[in-house]
Amino acid sequence: MELSDRKKKILQAIIDDYIASAEPIGSSHILKHHDLGVSSATIRNEMASLEEAGYLEKPHTSAGRVPSYLGYRVYVDQLMHKYMLSMNEINQITTALHTKYVELRRTIDTISDIMSVLTDYTAIYTTPVSTGIVIRNIKLIPVDSYSFVALIVSDGGVVKNRTIRTSKPFEPEVLDKLSNYLNYRFNGCDTSEFVPEVLSNEKLLIPVDDSLIDSVFEFFTDVANEAENVDVIMNGTTNIFKHPEFNDIGRTREFLNFIKKDNSKIIKSLLSETGDSTSVIIGNENPVLKDKDISLVVSNYSLGGSMKGKLAIIGPTRMDYAKVISTLDYLTGCINNVLGDDKTGDDKS
């Protein structure tokens, strides 16, 4: 159904007011609080049409209407006004970001805490991880005929190493040839190349004993996994009690169970599905959130381009999307500028 301008204005008014009040919105409320230039009867007819089309729902206990998931989607994509952060909110963020020179985790945790305070929802962030270690050198250094040290040197000078012991003896020349081949194959690549399919194909091309190459490739895989290891941290989990739709103990328990530490893998997977721009996942649009009446807004931050993470807000479907999106965009921009590489400063030095 193509929405007319009048229907869009009425839908926007209903969602704006429902977000603010958590109470179903009736035609008389719209007539009183919004100058749309139409009669109460017209508003009622348009609301009935919006309900029939699936943009609004009517709670059994009320004559008013509330937005459906489809209504929220249209609102986020087309109708909501850009939220302008107040000077007080900007000052709170700026104050938090003055901790640039303290330990990174503490800084991002502070920012996440500020985010939960400003929005009154639960804030989530993932610890920054490398977007891939670019390999500059691979060395296999013999210790004796049964053991050697494997090293990977990255473009940033980071060295990963492991002492490997084999079940069969090997000749130093074999180790030297294997080092040369691995450098030829992987120099300039990043650790995302260390996936089972690639390593299995390479193994077929390398004429050395399986116990030798398997140990080396196991080390490669562990280096790649380490680069992708990420923690999920939450702040403001008790903010859910501030929202009337979670006055029900059962719903509150379901929300708290969902965000508990045991579910970090599920939440991490949900965050990873979002793209490079700020993403909004509304309730039933995702099977993980289905029937929980919660939504997720996710943004990305970058530390100098080589380290990346996610900042997100999770809360009731009736969240103030405009404010949340503006707050997230502002915060991620600040992190990128303040905690990322200061190229301007480098040029002046």
Short mmCIF file of C-alpha atoms in Angstrom, two decimals:
data_model
loop_
_atom_site.label_atom_id
_atom_site.label_comp_id
_atom_site.label_asym_id
_atom_site.label_seq_id
_atom_site.Cartn_x
_atom_site.Cartn_y
_atom_site.Cartn_z
CA MET A 1 0.00 0.00 0.00
CA GLU A 2 1.39 3.39 -1.04
CA LEU A 3 0.92 5.86 1.81
CA SER A 4 -0.47 9.29 1.02
CA ASP A 5 1.13 12.34 2.60
CA ARG A 6 -1.79 12.60 5.02
CA LYS A 7 -1.47 8.98 6.10
CA LYS A 8 2.27 9.48 6.61
CA LYS A 9 1.67 12.55 8.80
CA ILE A 10 -0.90 10.71 10.91
CA LEU A 11 1.34 7.63 11.24
CA GLN A 12 4.30 9.82 12.20
CA ALA A 13 2.23 11.67 14.82
CA ILE A 14 0.98 8.41 16.34
CA ILE A 15 4.45 6.87 16.58
CA ASP A 16 6.07 10.07 17.91
CA ASP A 17 3.45 10.35 20.64
CA TYR A 18 3.44 6.64 21.45
CA ILE A 19 7.22 6.68 21.86
CA ALA A 20 6.86 9.59 24.27
CA SER A 21 3.91 8.29 26.29
CA ALA A 22 3.77 4.47 25.95
CA GLU A 23 -0.02 4.92 25.74
CA PRO A 24 -2.21 3.97 22.73
CA ILE A 25 -3.02 7.04 20.62
CA GLY A 26 -6.59 7.93 19.64
CA SER A 27 -7.97 10.27 16.99
CA SER A 28 -8.99 12.88 19.60
CA HIS A 29 -5.41 13.01 20.87
CA ILE A 30 -4.10 13.58 17.33
CA LEU A 31 -6.68 16.29 16.70
CA LYS A 32 -5.78 18.08 19.95
CA HIS A 33 -1.99 17.90 19.72
CA HIS A 34 -1.28 18.06 15.97
CA ASP A 35 -2.45 20.69 13.50
CA LEU A 36 -3.07 18.47 10.48
CA GLY A 37 -5.92 20.55 9.04
CA VAL A 38 -8.40 17.67 8.96
CA SER A 39 -11.41 16.63 11.04
CA SER A 40 -11.58 13.99 13.75
CA ALA A 41 -13.67 11.80 11.45
CA THR A 42 -11.00 11.98 8.73
CA ILE A 43 -8.30 11.06 11.23
CA ARG A 44 -10.37 8.08 12.43
CA ASN A 45 -10.88 6.89 8.85
CA GLU A 46 -7.18 7.21 8.03
CA MET A 47 -6.23 5.38 11.25
CA ALA A 48 -8.63 2.56 10.38
CA SER A 49 -7.06 2.37 6.90
CA LEU A 50 -3.55 2.27 8.39
CA GLU A 51 -4.64 -0.48 10.76
CA GLU A 52 -6.16 -2.50 7.91
CA ALA A 53 -2.91 -2.14 5.94
CA GLY A 54 -0.87 -3.42 8.90
CA TYR A 55 0.86 -0.21 10.00
CA LEU A 56 -1.12 0.13 13.26
CA GLU A 57 -2.53 -2.27 15.82
CA LYS A 58 -5.41 -1.85 18.25
CA PRO A 59 -4.87 -3.18 21.79
CA HIS A 60 -7.94 -4.98 23.12
CA THR A 61 -8.19 -2.75 26.19
CA SER A 62 -8.00 0.60 24.40
CA ALA A 63 -9.73 2.63 21.73
CA GLY A 64 -6.37 4.00 20.62
CA ARG A 65 -3.79 2.53 18.25
CA VAL A 66 -0.14 1.51 18.61
CA PRO A 67 2.46 1.02 15.86
CA SER A 68 3.07 -2.41 14.37
CA TYR A 69 6.53 -3.64 13.37
CA LEU A 70 5.74 -2.55 9.82
CA GLY A 71 4.75 0.90 11.10
CA TYR A 72 8.02 1.25 12.96
CA ARG A 73 9.94 0.23 9.84
CA VAL A 74 8.26 2.94 7.72
CA TYR A 75 8.87 5.42 10.54
CA VAL A 76 12.59 4.65 10.78
CA ASP A 77 13.11 4.58 7.01
CA GLN A 78 10.94 7.56 5.96
CA LEU A 79 9.17 9.56 8.64
CA MET A 80 11.19 10.32 11.76
CA HIS A 81 12.91 13.68 12.11
CA LYS A 82 16.64 13.79 12.67
CA TYR A 83 17.28 14.18 16.39
CA MET A 84 19.59 17.05 17.33
CA LEU A 85 21.72 16.35 20.37
CA SER A 86 21.50 19.10 22.97
CA MET A 87 24.61 20.99 24.07
CA ASN A 88 24.33 19.28 27.45
CA GLU A 89 24.32 15.84 25.81
CA ILE A 90 27.25 16.79 23.58
CA ASN A 91 29.14 18.08 26.62
CA GLN A 92 28.55 14.79 28.44
CA ILE A 93 29.95 12.88 25.48
CA THR A 94 32.90 15.25 25.09
CA THR A 95 33.76 14.95 28.78
CA ALA A 96 33.76 11.16 28.51
CA LEU A 97 36.03 11.30 25.47
CA HIS A 98 38.67 13.38 27.28
CA THR A 99 39.91 10.06 28.62
CA LYS A 100 41.69 9.49 25.30
CA TYR A 101 44.99 8.62 26.89
CA VAL A 102 43.70 6.07 29.42
CA GLU A 103 43.49 2.39 28.75
CA LEU A 104 41.35 1.68 25.67
CA ARG A 105 38.88 -0.75 27.20
CA ARG A 106 38.10 1.66 30.03
CA THR A 107 37.52 4.48 27.54
CA ILE A 108 35.05 2.54 25.42
CA ASP A 109 33.33 1.27 28.56
CA THR A 110 32.92 4.87 29.72
CA ILE A 111 31.47 5.83 26.34
CA SER A 112 29.06 2.89 26.49
CA ASP A 113 27.97 3.96 29.97
CA ILE A 114 27.35 7.52 28.76
CA MET A 115 25.36 6.07 25.87
CA SER A 116 23.06 4.13 28.22
CA VAL A 117 22.59 7.22 30.43
CA LEU A 118 21.69 9.49 27.49
CA THR A 119 19.22 7.06 25.91
CA ASP A 120 17.79 5.28 28.99
CA TYR A 121 18.30 1.93 27.24
CA THR A 122 20.84 -0.87 27.50
CA ALA A 123 24.13 -0.16 25.70
CA ILE A 124 26.23 -2.89 24.11
CA TYR A 125 29.72 -2.76 22.69
CA THR A 126 32.16 -5.28 21.34
CA THR A 127 35.84 -4.99 22.18
CA PRO A 128 37.89 -3.87 19.16
CA VAL A 129 39.52 -6.57 17.08
CA SER A 130 42.02 -6.45 14.27
CA THR A 131 40.53 -6.41 10.79
CA GLY A 132 43.27 -8.83 9.81
CA ILE A 133 46.98 -9.16 10.53
CA VAL A 134 48.90 -8.55 7.30
CA ILE A 135 51.74 -11.07 7.09
CA ARG A 136 55.22 -9.82 6.28
CA ASN A 137 57.34 -12.82 7.21
CA ILE A 138 56.95 -16.47 8.22
CA LYS A 139 59.87 -18.23 9.85
CA LEU A 140 60.34 -21.85 10.91
CA ILE A 141 63.43 -22.07 13.11
CA PRO A 142 64.73 -25.55 14.07
CA VAL A 143 65.45 -26.29 17.73
CA ASP A 144 66.34 -29.98 17.31
CA SER A 145 65.33 -32.76 14.94
CA TYR A 146 61.89 -33.08 16.60
CA SER A 147 60.96 -29.45 17.37
CA PHE A 148 61.04 -25.96 15.88
CA VAL A 149 59.70 -22.45 16.51
CA ALA A 150 57.11 -21.07 14.09
CA LEU A 151 56.88 -17.26 13.82
CA ILE A 152 54.52 -14.93 11.98
CA VAL A 153 55.63 -11.30 11.72
CA SER A 154 52.92 -8.75 10.85
CA ASP A 155 53.25 -5.45 9.01
CA GLY A 156 52.85 -3.67 12.36
CA GLY A 157 55.83 -5.53 13.81
CA VAL A 158 53.68 -7.85 15.94
CA VAL A 159 55.24 -11.29 16.32
CA LYS A 160 53.22 -14.44 16.95
CA ASN A 161 55.19 -17.57 17.78
CA ARG A 162 54.78 -21.15 18.92
CA THR A 163 57.16 -23.98 19.70
CA ILE A 164 56.04 -27.07 17.78
CA ARG A 165 57.12 -30.65 18.46
CA THR A 166 56.64 -33.28 15.77
CA SER A 167 56.13 -37.03 16.10
CA LYS A 168 58.77 -37.74 13.44
CA PRO A 169 62.25 -36.25 12.93
CA PHE A 170 62.78 -33.73 10.14
CA GLU A 171 65.75 -32.30 8.25
CA PRO A 172 66.55 -28.55 8.62
CA GLU A 173 66.53 -28.26 4.82
CA VAL A 174 62.89 -29.34 4.72
CA LEU A 175 61.99 -26.65 7.23
CA ASP A 176 63.89 -24.06 5.21
CA LYS A 177 62.09 -24.98 1.96
CA LEU A 178 58.74 -24.96 3.75
CA SER A 179 59.47 -21.47 5.12
CA ASN A 180 60.30 -20.21 1.62
CA TYR A 181 57.10 -21.62 0.15
CA LEU A 182 54.87 -20.27 2.94
CA ASN A 183 56.41 -16.81 2.52
CA TYR A 184 55.87 -16.99 -1.24
CA ARG A 185 52.24 -18.01 -0.72
CA PHE A 186 51.15 -15.81 2.21
CA ASN A 187 53.45 -12.76 2.32
CA GLY A 188 51.23 -9.68 1.94
CA CYS A 189 48.05 -11.62 2.77
CA ASP A 190 46.10 -11.14 5.98
CA THR A 191 45.07 -13.83 8.41
CA SER A 192 41.62 -14.13 6.82
CA GLU A 193 43.43 -16.42 4.33
CA PHE A 194 43.91 -18.96 7.11
CA VAL A 195 40.61 -20.75 6.59
CA PRO A 196 40.22 -24.56 6.34
CA GLU A 197 39.44 -24.56 2.61
CA VAL A 198 42.60 -22.60 1.71
CA LEU A 199 44.86 -24.51 4.06
CA SER A 200 43.51 -27.89 2.88
CA ASN A 201 44.26 -26.98 -0.74
CA GLU A 202 47.74 -25.77 0.18
CA LYS A 203 48.44 -28.98 2.07
CA LEU A 204 47.92 -30.96 -1.15
CA LEU A 205 50.64 -28.90 -2.84
CA ILE A 206 53.28 -29.22 -0.11
CA PRO A 207 55.28 -32.48 -0.19
CA VAL A 208 56.16 -32.74 3.52
CA ASP A 209 55.04 -35.05 6.29
CA ASP A 210 51.50 -34.44 7.53
CA SER A 211 52.59 -34.13 11.17
CA LEU A 212 54.81 -31.21 10.19
CA ILE A 213 52.42 -29.23 8.01
CA ASP A 214 49.38 -29.97 10.19
CA SER A 215 51.13 -28.45 13.21
CA VAL A 216 52.09 -25.33 11.25
CA PHE A 217 48.59 -24.85 9.85
CA GLU A 218 47.04 -25.37 13.28
CA PHE A 219 49.22 -22.49 14.49
CA PHE A 220 48.08 -20.36 11.52
CA THR A 221 44.43 -21.08 12.34
CA ASP A 222 44.89 -20.13 16.00
CA VAL A 223 46.51 -16.82 14.97
CA ALA A 224 43.53 -16.07 12.72
CA ASN A 225 41.03 -16.96 15.47
CA GLU A 226 42.88 -14.80 17.97
CA ALA A 227 42.57 -11.82 15.63
CA GLU A 228 38.79 -12.31 15.58
CA ASN A 229 38.31 -12.93 19.31
CA VAL A 230 35.82 -10.39 20.64
CA ASP A 231 34.00 -9.79 23.92
CA VAL A 232 30.46 -8.42 24.27
CA ILE A 233 30.04 -5.88 27.10
CA MET A 234 26.77 -4.32 28.33
CA ASN A 235 25.95 -1.24 30.37
CA GLY A 236 22.64 0.00 31.75
CA THR A 237 20.88 -3.38 31.84
CA THR A 238 18.52 -2.15 34.59
CA ASN A 239 17.28 0.71 32.38
CA ILE A 240 14.62 -1.68 31.13
CA PHE A 241 12.73 -1.13 34.39
CA LYS A 242 12.13 2.50 33.34
CA HIS A 243 9.84 1.49 30.48
CA PRO A 244 6.19 0.61 31.19
CA GLU A 245 5.93 -2.24 28.71
CA PHE A 246 8.36 -4.14 30.94
CA ASN A 247 6.36 -3.72 34.13
CA ASP A 248 5.33 -7.33 33.54
CA ILE A 249 7.73 -9.59 35.44
CA GLY A 250 7.64 -12.25 32.72
CA ARG A 251 8.70 -9.84 29.97
CA THR A 252 11.42 -8.35 32.14
CA ARG A 253 12.79 -11.79 32.97
CA GLU A 254 12.78 -12.73 29.28
CA PHE A 255 14.73 -9.57 28.41
CA LEU A 256 17.30 -10.08 31.19
CA ASN A 257 17.72 -13.73 30.20
CA PHE A 258 18.31 -12.69 26.60
CA ILE A 259 21.10 -10.24 27.44
CA LYS A 260 22.83 -12.42 30.03
CA LYS A 261 26.44 -13.41 29.51
CA ASP A 262 25.56 -16.95 28.40
CA ASN A 263 23.94 -15.46 25.29
CA SER A 264 26.97 -13.41 24.24
CA LYS A 265 27.57 -15.65 21.20
CA ILE A 266 24.00 -15.10 20.00
CA ILE A 267 24.25 -11.34 20.49
CA LYS A 268 27.69 -11.27 18.84
CA SER A 269 26.25 -13.11 15.84
CA LEU A 270 23.32 -10.67 15.70
CA LEU A 271 25.68 -7.68 15.73
CA SER A 272 27.91 -9.21 13.06
CA GLU A 273 24.97 -9.45 10.64
CA THR A 274 24.76 -5.65 10.39
CA GLY A 275 26.58 -3.68 7.71
CA ASP A 276 28.99 -0.75 7.76
CA SER A 277 26.32 1.91 8.26
CA THR A 278 24.03 2.34 11.27
CA SER A 279 21.46 -0.48 11.20
CA VAL A 280 18.06 -0.80 12.86
CA ILE A 281 16.65 -4.26 13.62
CA ILE A 282 13.02 -3.95 14.66
CA GLY A 283 11.50 -6.77 16.73
CA ASN A 284 10.08 -9.51 14.55
CA GLU A 285 12.29 -8.61 11.58
CA ASN A 286 14.89 -10.97 13.07
CA PRO A 287 14.12 -14.49 14.33
CA VAL A 288 16.42 -14.00 17.34
CA LEU A 289 14.29 -11.06 18.54
CA LYS A 290 10.93 -12.52 17.50
CA ASP A 291 8.14 -12.02 20.06
CA LYS A 292 10.46 -10.29 22.54
CA ASP A 293 9.17 -6.76 21.73
CA ILE A 294 12.73 -5.43 21.59
CA SER A 295 14.73 -3.67 18.89
CA LEU A 296 18.42 -3.17 18.25
CA VAL A 297 20.26 -0.21 16.73
CA VAL A 298 23.87 -0.96 15.74
CA SER A 299 26.74 1.27 14.64
CA ASN A 300 30.44 0.67 13.96
CA TYR A 301 33.56 2.29 15.36
CA SER A 302 37.10 2.16 14.05
CA LEU A 303 40.45 2.73 15.72
CA GLY A 304 42.79 3.92 13.02
CA GLY A 305 41.20 1.63 10.45
CA SER A 306 42.96 -1.53 11.67
CA MET A 307 40.81 -2.21 14.74
CA LYS A 308 37.03 -2.26 14.61
CA GLY A 309 34.10 -2.88 16.93
CA LYS A 310 30.35 -2.41 17.35
CA LEU A 311 28.33 0.01 19.48
CA ALA A 312 24.64 -0.77 19.93
CA ILE A 313 21.50 0.06 21.85
CA ILE A 314 18.92 -2.59 22.75
CA GLY A 315 15.55 -1.67 24.17
CA PRO A 316 11.79 -1.86 23.72
CA THR A 317 10.40 -1.66 20.19
CA ARG A 318 8.88 1.64 21.34
CA MET A 319 12.33 3.21 21.56
CA ASP A 320 13.19 6.76 20.51
CA TYR A 321 14.89 5.69 17.28
CA ALA A 322 15.78 9.22 16.15
CA LYS A 323 17.61 10.04 19.39
CA VAL A 324 19.31 6.64 19.56
CA ILE A 325 20.57 6.83 15.96
CA SER A 326 21.88 10.40 16.41
CA THR A 327 23.58 9.50 19.69
CA LEU A 328 25.21 6.41 18.19
CA ASP A 329 26.35 8.28 15.07
CA TYR A 330 27.83 11.09 17.15
CA LEU A 331 29.60 8.71 19.53
CA THR A 332 31.08 6.50 16.83
CA GLY A 333 32.27 9.62 15.00
CA CYS A 334 33.95 10.81 18.19
CA ILE A 335 35.61 7.44 18.77
CA ASN A 336 36.87 7.32 15.19
CA ASN A 337 38.33 10.83 15.49
CA VAL A 338 39.64 10.74 19.06
CA LEU A 339 40.81 7.13 19.45
CA GLY A 340 41.75 6.46 15.86
CA ASP A 341 45.03 7.37 14.18
CA ASP A 342 45.62 11.10 14.39
CA LYS A 343 46.85 11.58 10.86
CA THR A 344 46.87 15.36 11.18
CA GLY A 345 49.11 15.17 14.18
CA ASP A 346 51.41 12.74 12.39
CA ASP A 347 51.79 15.06 9.45
CA LYS A 348 52.85 17.94 11.68
CA SER A 349 55.52 16.00 13.51
#
